[in-house]
Structure formats: C-alpha cells, structure tokens
Short mmCIF file of C-alpha atoms in Angstrom, two decimals:
data_model
loop_
_atom_site.label_atom_id
_atom_site.label_comp_id
_atom_site.label_asym_id
_atom_site.label_seq_id
_atom_site.Cartn_x
_atom_site.Cartn_y
_atom_site.Cartn_z
CA MET A 1 0.00 0.00 0.00
CA GLN A 2 2.77 2.42 0.96
CA HIS A 3 4.68 1.41 -2.16
CA GLY A 4 1.66 2.33 -4.26
CA ILE A 5 1.35 5.75 -2.61
CA LYS A 6 5.00 6.44 -3.26
CA ARG A 7 4.57 5.74 -6.97
CA VAL A 8 1.62 8.16 -7.17
CA SER A 9 3.70 10.83 -5.42
CA LEU A 10 6.53 10.40 -7.94
CA SER A 11 4.04 10.58 -10.79
CA GLU A 12 2.65 13.87 -9.52
CA GLU A 13 6.17 15.22 -9.15
CA ALA A 14 6.97 14.18 -12.72
CA LYS A 15 3.83 15.94 -13.95
CA ARG A 16 4.80 19.11 -12.12
CA LEU A 17 8.32 19.09 -13.56
CA LYS A 18 6.98 18.46 -17.06
CA LEU A 19 4.52 21.33 -16.71
CA GLU A 20 7.30 23.66 -15.62
CA LYS A 21 9.48 22.56 -18.51
CA ASP A 22 6.61 23.02 -20.99
CA GLN A 23 5.92 26.50 -19.67
CA VAL A 24 9.56 27.44 -20.23
CA LYS A 25 9.39 26.08 -23.79
CA ILE A 26 6.19 27.98 -24.51
CA LYS A 27 7.72 31.19 -23.19
CA GLU A 28 10.84 30.69 -25.35
CA TYR A 29 8.72 29.90 -28.41
CA ARG A 30 6.61 33.03 -27.99
CA ALA A 31 9.71 35.16 -27.53
CA LEU A 32 11.29 33.68 -30.67
CA THR A 33 8.08 34.26 -32.64
CA GLU A 34 7.89 37.89 -31.56
CA GLU A 35 11.56 38.39 -32.43
CA LEU A 36 11.09 36.97 -35.93
CA PHE A 37 7.99 39.06 -36.60
CA LYS A 38 9.96 42.13 -35.55
CA LEU A 39 12.90 41.18 -37.80
CA ARG A 40 10.57 40.77 -40.76
CA GLU A 41 8.77 44.02 -40.00
CA ASP A 42 12.15 45.79 -39.97
CA GLY A 43 13.09 44.26 -43.34
CA ASN A 44 15.89 42.21 -41.80
CA TYR A 45 16.99 39.48 -44.24
CA SER A 46 20.35 38.71 -42.65
CA ASP A 47 22.11 35.40 -41.96
CA GLU A 48 21.12 35.84 -38.32
CA ALA A 49 17.46 36.08 -39.34
CA LEU A 50 17.84 32.87 -41.36
CA LEU A 51 19.30 31.04 -38.35
CA LYS A 52 16.45 32.27 -36.17
CA ASN A 53 14.05 31.12 -38.87
CA ASN A 54 15.66 27.66 -38.72
CA GLU A 55 14.94 27.50 -35.01
CA ILE A 56 11.24 28.30 -35.30
CA LEU A 57 10.63 25.91 -38.22
CA ILE A 58 12.38 23.05 -36.46
CA ILE A 59 9.95 23.55 -33.58
CA ASN A 60 6.86 24.23 -35.71
CA PRO A 61 7.06 23.28 -39.42
CA GLU A 62 3.38 24.22 -39.88
CA PHE A 63 4.22 27.92 -39.35
CA TYR A 64 3.63 28.93 -42.98
CA THR A 65 4.27 32.63 -42.33
CA MET A 66 7.83 31.72 -41.37
CA TRP A 67 8.28 29.73 -44.59
CA ASN A 68 7.23 32.87 -46.47
CA TYR A 69 9.75 34.92 -44.51
CA ARG A 70 12.40 32.29 -45.23
CA ARG A 71 11.84 32.64 -48.98
CA GLU A 72 12.18 36.41 -48.65
CA ILE A 73 15.51 35.96 -46.86
CA LEU A 74 16.83 33.48 -49.43
CA SER A 75 15.72 35.63 -52.38
CA ARG A 76 17.95 38.46 -51.17
CA TYR A 77 21.00 36.47 -52.29
CA LYS A 78 19.73 35.95 -55.83
CA ALA A 79 20.59 39.46 -56.99
CA GLU A 80 23.93 39.47 -55.20
CA ASP A 81 25.70 36.29 -56.35
CA VAL A 82 24.16 33.44 -58.38
CA GLN A 83 26.74 30.89 -57.19
CA VAL A 84 26.12 31.78 -53.56
CA TYR A 85 22.37 31.57 -54.24
CA GLU A 86 22.75 28.10 -55.77
CA ASP A 87 24.76 26.88 -52.77
CA LEU A 88 22.21 28.35 -50.40
CA LEU A 89 19.30 26.69 -52.22
CA ASN A 90 21.05 23.32 -52.12
CA GLN A 91 21.79 23.75 -48.42
CA ASP A 92 18.12 24.52 -47.88
CA LEU A 93 17.14 21.35 -49.74
CA LYS A 94 19.14 19.45 -47.11
CA PHE A 95 17.41 21.33 -44.30
CA VAL A 96 14.01 20.60 -45.82
CA LEU A 97 14.85 16.92 -46.25
CA SER A 98 15.77 16.64 -42.58
CA GLN A 99 12.39 18.17 -41.73
CA LEU A 100 10.52 15.87 -44.12
CA LYS A 101 12.01 12.84 -42.41
CA LYS A 102 10.54 14.07 -39.12
CA PHE A 103 7.30 15.54 -40.50
CA PRO A 104 6.57 13.67 -43.78
CA LYS A 105 2.94 14.82 -43.94
CA CYS A 106 3.48 18.53 -43.43
CA TYR A 107 2.27 20.32 -46.56
CA TRP A 108 4.33 23.48 -45.97
CA ILE A 109 7.63 21.59 -46.04
CA TRP A 110 6.77 19.98 -49.39
CA ASN A 111 5.59 23.36 -50.66
CA HIS A 112 8.88 25.02 -49.76
CA ARG A 113 10.87 22.24 -51.41
CA THR A 114 8.91 22.83 -54.62
CA TRP A 115 9.78 26.53 -54.45
CA LEU A 116 13.48 25.72 -54.01
CA LEU A 117 13.46 23.55 -57.11
CA PHE A 118 11.75 26.19 -59.22
CA GLU A 119 14.39 28.67 -58.09
CA LEU A 120 17.08 26.21 -59.21
CA VAL A 121 15.27 25.87 -62.55
CA LYS A 122 15.53 29.64 -63.03
CA ILE A 123 19.32 29.50 -62.74
CA GLU A 124 19.48 26.19 -64.69
CA LYS A 125 20.97 24.23 -61.80
CA VAL A 126 18.18 21.81 -60.89
CA ASN A 127 18.85 18.05 -60.62
CA TRP A 128 15.57 16.24 -61.22
CA GLY A 129 17.22 12.81 -61.16
CA PHE A 130 18.45 13.40 -57.63
CA GLU A 131 15.05 14.74 -56.59
CA PHE A 132 13.40 11.64 -58.04
CA ALA A 133 15.68 9.46 -55.91
CA VAL A 134 14.81 11.52 -52.83
CA VAL A 135 11.05 11.17 -53.23
CA SER A 136 11.43 7.46 -54.03
CA LYS A 137 13.28 6.97 -50.76
CA LEU A 138 10.69 8.96 -48.82
CA LEU A 139 7.89 6.84 -50.30
CA ASP A 140 9.79 3.70 -49.31
CA LEU A 141 9.57 4.98 -45.73
CA ASP A 142 5.86 5.85 -46.00
CA GLN A 143 4.38 4.45 -49.18
CA ARG A 144 0.87 5.83 -48.59
CA ASN A 145 1.98 9.44 -48.08
CA PHE A 146 -0.39 11.55 -50.19
CA HIS A 147 1.98 14.52 -50.25
CA GLY A 148 4.83 12.27 -51.36
CA TRP A 149 2.83 10.91 -54.29
CA HIS A 150 1.73 14.38 -55.34
CA TYR A 151 5.34 15.54 -55.20
CA ARG A 152 6.47 12.51 -57.20
CA ARG A 153 4.06 13.44 -60.00
CA PHE A 154 5.47 16.97 -59.93
CA VAL A 155 9.04 15.65 -60.26
CA VAL A 156 8.09 13.25 -63.06
CA GLU A 157 6.36 16.04 -65.00
CA ASN A 158 9.55 18.08 -64.85
CA MET A 159 11.68 15.08 -65.82
CA GLU A 160 9.48 14.84 -68.93
CA VAL A 161 10.08 18.52 -69.72
CA ALA A 162 13.82 17.85 -69.48
CA CYS A 163 13.42 15.15 -72.18
CA LYS A 164 12.75 17.98 -74.67
CA GLY A 165 10.18 16.10 -76.73
CA ASP A 166 12.00 12.74 -76.91
CA LEU A 167 8.91 10.50 -76.94
CA ALA A 168 10.80 7.28 -76.23
CA LYS A 169 12.31 8.75 -73.06
CA ILE A 170 8.99 10.25 -71.97
CA LEU A 171 7.20 6.95 -72.58
CA LYS A 172 9.83 5.03 -70.61
CA ILE A 173 9.43 7.38 -67.65
CA ASN A 174 5.68 6.75 -67.62
CA LEU A 175 5.97 2.99 -68.12
CA ASP A 176 8.40 2.90 -65.20
CA GLU A 177 5.89 4.86 -63.12
CA PHE A 178 3.13 2.42 -64.08
CA ASN A 179 5.32 -0.50 -62.99
CA TYR A 180 6.12 1.41 -59.79
CA THR A 181 2.41 1.68 -58.95
CA THR A 182 2.04 -2.06 -59.58
CA LEU A 183 4.89 -2.77 -57.18
CA LYS A 184 3.46 -0.51 -54.47
CA ILE A 185 -0.06 -1.94 -54.86
CA GLN A 186 1.19 -5.51 -54.62
CA LYS A 187 2.91 -4.57 -51.36
CA ASP A 188 -0.20 -2.82 -50.03
CA PHE A 189 -3.56 -3.05 -51.77
CA LEU A 190 -4.84 -0.23 -49.53
CA ASN A 191 -2.50 2.32 -51.13
CA PHE A 192 -5.05 4.82 -52.43
CA SER A 193 -2.39 7.12 -53.90
CA ALA A 194 -0.88 4.31 -55.98
CA TRP A 195 -4.31 3.41 -57.39
CA HIS A 196 -5.01 7.09 -58.08
CA ASN A 197 -1.71 7.54 -59.87
CA ARG A 198 -2.59 4.57 -62.06
CA THR A 199 -5.76 6.32 -63.25
CA LYS A 200 -3.58 9.16 -64.55
CA LEU A 201 -0.89 6.97 -66.10
CA ILE A 202 -2.97 4.46 -68.07
CA PRO A 203 -4.68 6.93 -70.49
CA LYS A 204 -1.48 8.95 -70.72
CA ILE A 205 0.64 5.96 -71.74
CA TYR A 206 -1.98 4.81 -74.25
CA ASN A 207 -2.10 8.26 -75.87
CA LEU A 208 1.69 8.48 -76.00
CA ILE A 209 1.85 5.20 -77.90
CA HIS A 210 -1.01 5.54 -80.34
CA GLY A 211 -0.32 7.89 -83.18
CA ASN A 212 3.42 7.79 -82.48
CA GLU A 213 4.18 4.16 -83.38
CA GLU A 214 6.57 5.09 -86.18
CA GLU A 215 8.63 7.41 -84.00
CA LEU A 216 8.72 4.95 -81.11
CA ASN A 217 9.53 2.07 -83.48
CA GLY A 218 8.83 -0.67 -80.94
CA VAL A 219 11.74 0.27 -78.67
CA LEU A 220 9.73 -0.48 -75.51
CA ASP A 221 7.38 -3.25 -74.42
CA THR A 222 3.93 -1.72 -74.75
CA ALA A 223 1.87 -4.84 -75.48
CA LEU A 224 -0.47 -4.25 -72.52
CA PHE A 225 -1.41 -0.82 -73.86
CA GLN A 226 -2.36 -1.84 -77.38
CA ASP A 227 -6.02 -2.02 -76.34
CA PRO A 228 -7.73 -0.47 -73.30
CA LYS A 229 -9.55 -3.78 -72.78
CA LEU A 230 -6.23 -5.52 -72.17
CA VAL A 231 -5.41 -3.05 -69.41
CA MET A 232 -8.92 -3.36 -68.01
CA ASN A 233 -8.79 -7.16 -67.84
CA ASN A 234 -5.30 -7.07 -66.36
CA ASP A 235 -6.34 -4.69 -63.60
CA LEU A 236 -9.69 -6.38 -62.92
CA GLU A 237 -7.74 -9.52 -62.16
CA MET A 238 -5.26 -7.65 -59.98
CA ILE A 239 -7.90 -5.73 -58.06
CA LYS A 240 -9.83 -8.91 -57.31
CA THR A 241 -7.04 -9.86 -54.90
CA GLY A 242 -7.41 -6.51 -53.15
CA MET A 243 -11.18 -6.90 -52.82
CA TYR A 244 -10.86 -10.38 -51.36
CA MET A 245 -8.12 -9.33 -48.94
CA SER A 246 -9.71 -6.05 -47.80
CA PRO A 247 -13.38 -5.87 -48.82
CA GLU A 248 -13.96 -2.84 -46.57
CA ASP A 249 -11.27 -0.64 -48.13
CA THR A 250 -12.58 2.27 -50.20
CA SER A 251 -9.44 2.77 -52.32
CA VAL A 252 -9.84 -0.61 -54.01
CA TRP A 253 -13.52 -0.03 -54.75
CA SER A 254 -12.91 3.49 -56.06
CA TYR A 255 -10.44 2.17 -58.60
CA TYR A 256 -12.81 -0.68 -59.44
CA ALA A 257 -15.57 1.83 -60.23
CA TRP A 258 -13.17 3.72 -62.51
CA LEU A 259 -12.26 0.55 -64.40
CA LEU A 260 -15.89 -0.36 -65.00
CA SER A 261 -17.23 3.04 -65.99
CA ASP A 262 -14.56 5.36 -67.40
CA GLU A 263 -15.02 6.17 -71.09
CA PHE A 264 -11.40 5.28 -71.75
CA PHE A 265 -12.45 1.65 -71.27
CA THR A 266 -16.14 1.64 -72.18
CA ASN A 267 -15.51 3.25 -75.58
CA ALA A 268 -13.07 0.47 -76.44
CA PHE A 269 -15.75 -2.23 -76.52
CA ASP A 270 -16.83 -3.30 -79.99
CA SER A 271 -20.46 -3.66 -78.95
CA LYS A 272 -22.86 -3.17 -76.06
CA LYS A 273 -23.03 -6.95 -75.72
CA GLU A 274 -19.28 -7.18 -75.17
CA TYR A 275 -19.44 -4.57 -72.40
CA LEU A 276 -22.53 -6.25 -70.94
CA ASP A 277 -20.70 -9.59 -70.80
CA THR A 278 -17.89 -7.93 -68.85
CA LEU A 279 -20.34 -6.41 -66.37
CA ASN A 280 -22.12 -9.73 -65.90
CA GLY A 281 -18.77 -11.37 -65.24
CA GLN A 282 -18.07 -8.81 -62.53
CA LEU A 283 -21.50 -9.40 -60.99
CA ASP A 284 -20.47 -13.03 -60.56
CA VAL A 285 -17.19 -11.97 -58.91
CA ILE A 286 -18.89 -9.63 -56.42
CA THR A 287 -21.69 -12.11 -55.70
CA GLU A 288 -19.12 -14.79 -54.85
CA LEU A 289 -17.21 -12.40 -52.59
CA ASN A 290 -20.39 -11.38 -50.79
CA GLU A 291 -21.33 -15.01 -50.20
CA MET A 292 -17.92 -15.64 -48.66
CA GLU A 293 -18.35 -12.61 -46.41
CA ARG A 294 -21.81 -13.81 -45.38
CA GLU A 295 -20.40 -17.22 -44.46
CA ASP A 296 -17.68 -15.60 -42.34
CA THR A 297 -19.71 -12.87 -40.62
CA GLY A 298 -23.34 -13.82 -41.07
CA ASN A 299 -23.98 -10.52 -42.89
CA ASP A 300 -23.80 -9.11 -46.39
CA ASN A 301 -20.74 -6.98 -47.07
CA PRO A 302 -21.87 -3.34 -47.50
CA SER A 303 -19.36 -2.65 -50.30
CA CYS A 304 -20.43 -5.76 -52.17
CA VAL A 305 -24.10 -4.83 -51.88
CA LYS A 306 -23.33 -1.30 -53.04
CA PHE A 307 -21.41 -2.48 -56.09
CA LEU A 308 -23.93 -5.12 -57.06
CA LYS A 309 -26.40 -2.24 -57.34
CA TYR A 310 -23.82 -0.07 -59.09
CA ILE A 311 -23.07 -2.67 -61.76
CA GLU A 312 -26.80 -3.20 -62.31
CA SER A 313 -27.14 0.56 -62.83
CA LEU A 314 -24.37 0.44 -65.45
CA LYS A 315 -26.22 -2.36 -67.19
CA SER A 316 -29.49 -0.41 -67.16
CA GLU A 317 -27.76 2.51 -68.90
CA LEU A 318 -27.08 0.20 -71.84
CA GLN A 319 -30.77 -0.43 -72.41
#
C-alpha cells in the first residue's frame, strides 16, 4: 500500500516538472516568434534572421508565415551572387529533407521544397534525377503518403520537360511509373495514392503510344497498352485480390468503379453486348465475394451490396 502511494507521489512530481518545462518552452517559443515578426517588419533578411528562422521551423514546421519569410531571406542572395544563391538553395534542400524525415505529412515543407526547385530551374541548376531518388526513398519509408505521391508526379512532370520532346524517353518514364504503382499496390492493396496515380498513367501511356508508333519504333514493351480492354482485364484480375483481402477498403472499390465506368475503357468495346458480358462477369465476382463474407460474418458486405447495385445501374444505362 505504501509502495503504491509512493509511486503516485513520484508521478505527480513528474507531472509538475513536465509542466514547468513546458511552460519554459512555450515562453521561449513566444519570444522567438515575436523576435522573428519584428525582424521581418524591420526588413531584416540577414544570416542571423535565417538562423532564427531555422529555429522556429524546427519547432513548428506548420508555421507557414515563417516559410514565407524564409523565402524572402533566401531571395535576397539571388541578386547578389548566383553561385552563392545556388549553394544556399542546395543547403536549404538538405534542411528541408531533414524536416521531411521528421514531418513527412506537413504540406508546408513539401511546398517550400517545390519553391526551391523552381528557383534552381531559373538558374538552370536543378537536378531532377536526384530529386526523383529523394522522393522514391521517402515513399519507401511511408508508401501511402499523399503529399509524397503528389510531389512525385510533380518531379516526373519536370523530368518529362527535361526530355525535350523525346517520346521514347517520356514513354519510358511513364511505363516505369506504371510499374512502380504495380509494385506498391502488390505490397499494399490499400494504397489509395498508388491506385489514383494509375488512373492518370494508363490513359497517358496509351495516348503516348497511339499515333506515335513510327517514332517509337517498338523500342519499348507496350503490349499491354495496345487495347484499353487488355489493361482493363489485367487490372480487374489484380484488383480482385485486393477486394478479397480487404473488402472494406474504399481505395480498391474506387479504382474498381473507374475501371468499370470510365469512357477510356467503355468506348473500347466493340459492342454493347461485349461490355454487358464484362459487367455480368463482374456481378459473378462480387456475388461470390459477398457469399464468402456472409459465411464468415453472417452478414452481407456493404461494399459488395453497393457495387452489385452499381453494376446493375451500369447495365441499365445500356438499355
């Protein structure tokens, strides 16, 4: 009994010490914030201001006003010495990367990194290949990170620009990205961002190939993209695994709806009957899955019920 009382006493003491420590931190943070606002108000864009800015952003990376101030400080060097500006931008990329490792889902860090790269573009010193490696590594650490996927698309778009119209290189970049989404999905069928990226890549790759066959001259394996129906059947088979493994996950079902209804696929069918046969086949798949769920839980699966109705509605539109 006495031992228990002693532990409570220590716990209360620990709480008191923590509260005191937190109050000191809050006081220091407020003082630093006030100092930085004063520096900005006075038009102070010195090295000292940049160091102070480092301090506040390490504590609070969501402080977007301080990111704005940081860009103002960095921009001062642009007019003075381009080489110094380049070095400073690259140093800041390292700072931002260290922050991304700690706060990978903070929008303002990603936003600032994008700004740094555009500044490097202006002085023709950007390295998109390195940036691609960085975002690939970050997605290895957190493969569902929405911000990371958005940033990856941004990097890929700029890698394409750097290809200067070389269709074979541009196509290879996009085929590699398609294969990358396949890899990430097979590791985690709940990866919404990978499925979403696929919806952008499939029509893009198809359009890059068709109409440019002579220029591409068969240099890459594009057999899957010769007909939208081939892609559709390939992905219907792949997504079936995801539905059976995680029937409650919305990302799988969202992609499934896209496969069944997007005009990119539906316009590829030679007849209404051919499309109808595909829909009936999918009704069988969902019915079987729902029966399995009912055997396991005693209830219909809500997603299965929803999509049985959805597929029937697609069929009715053909009438």
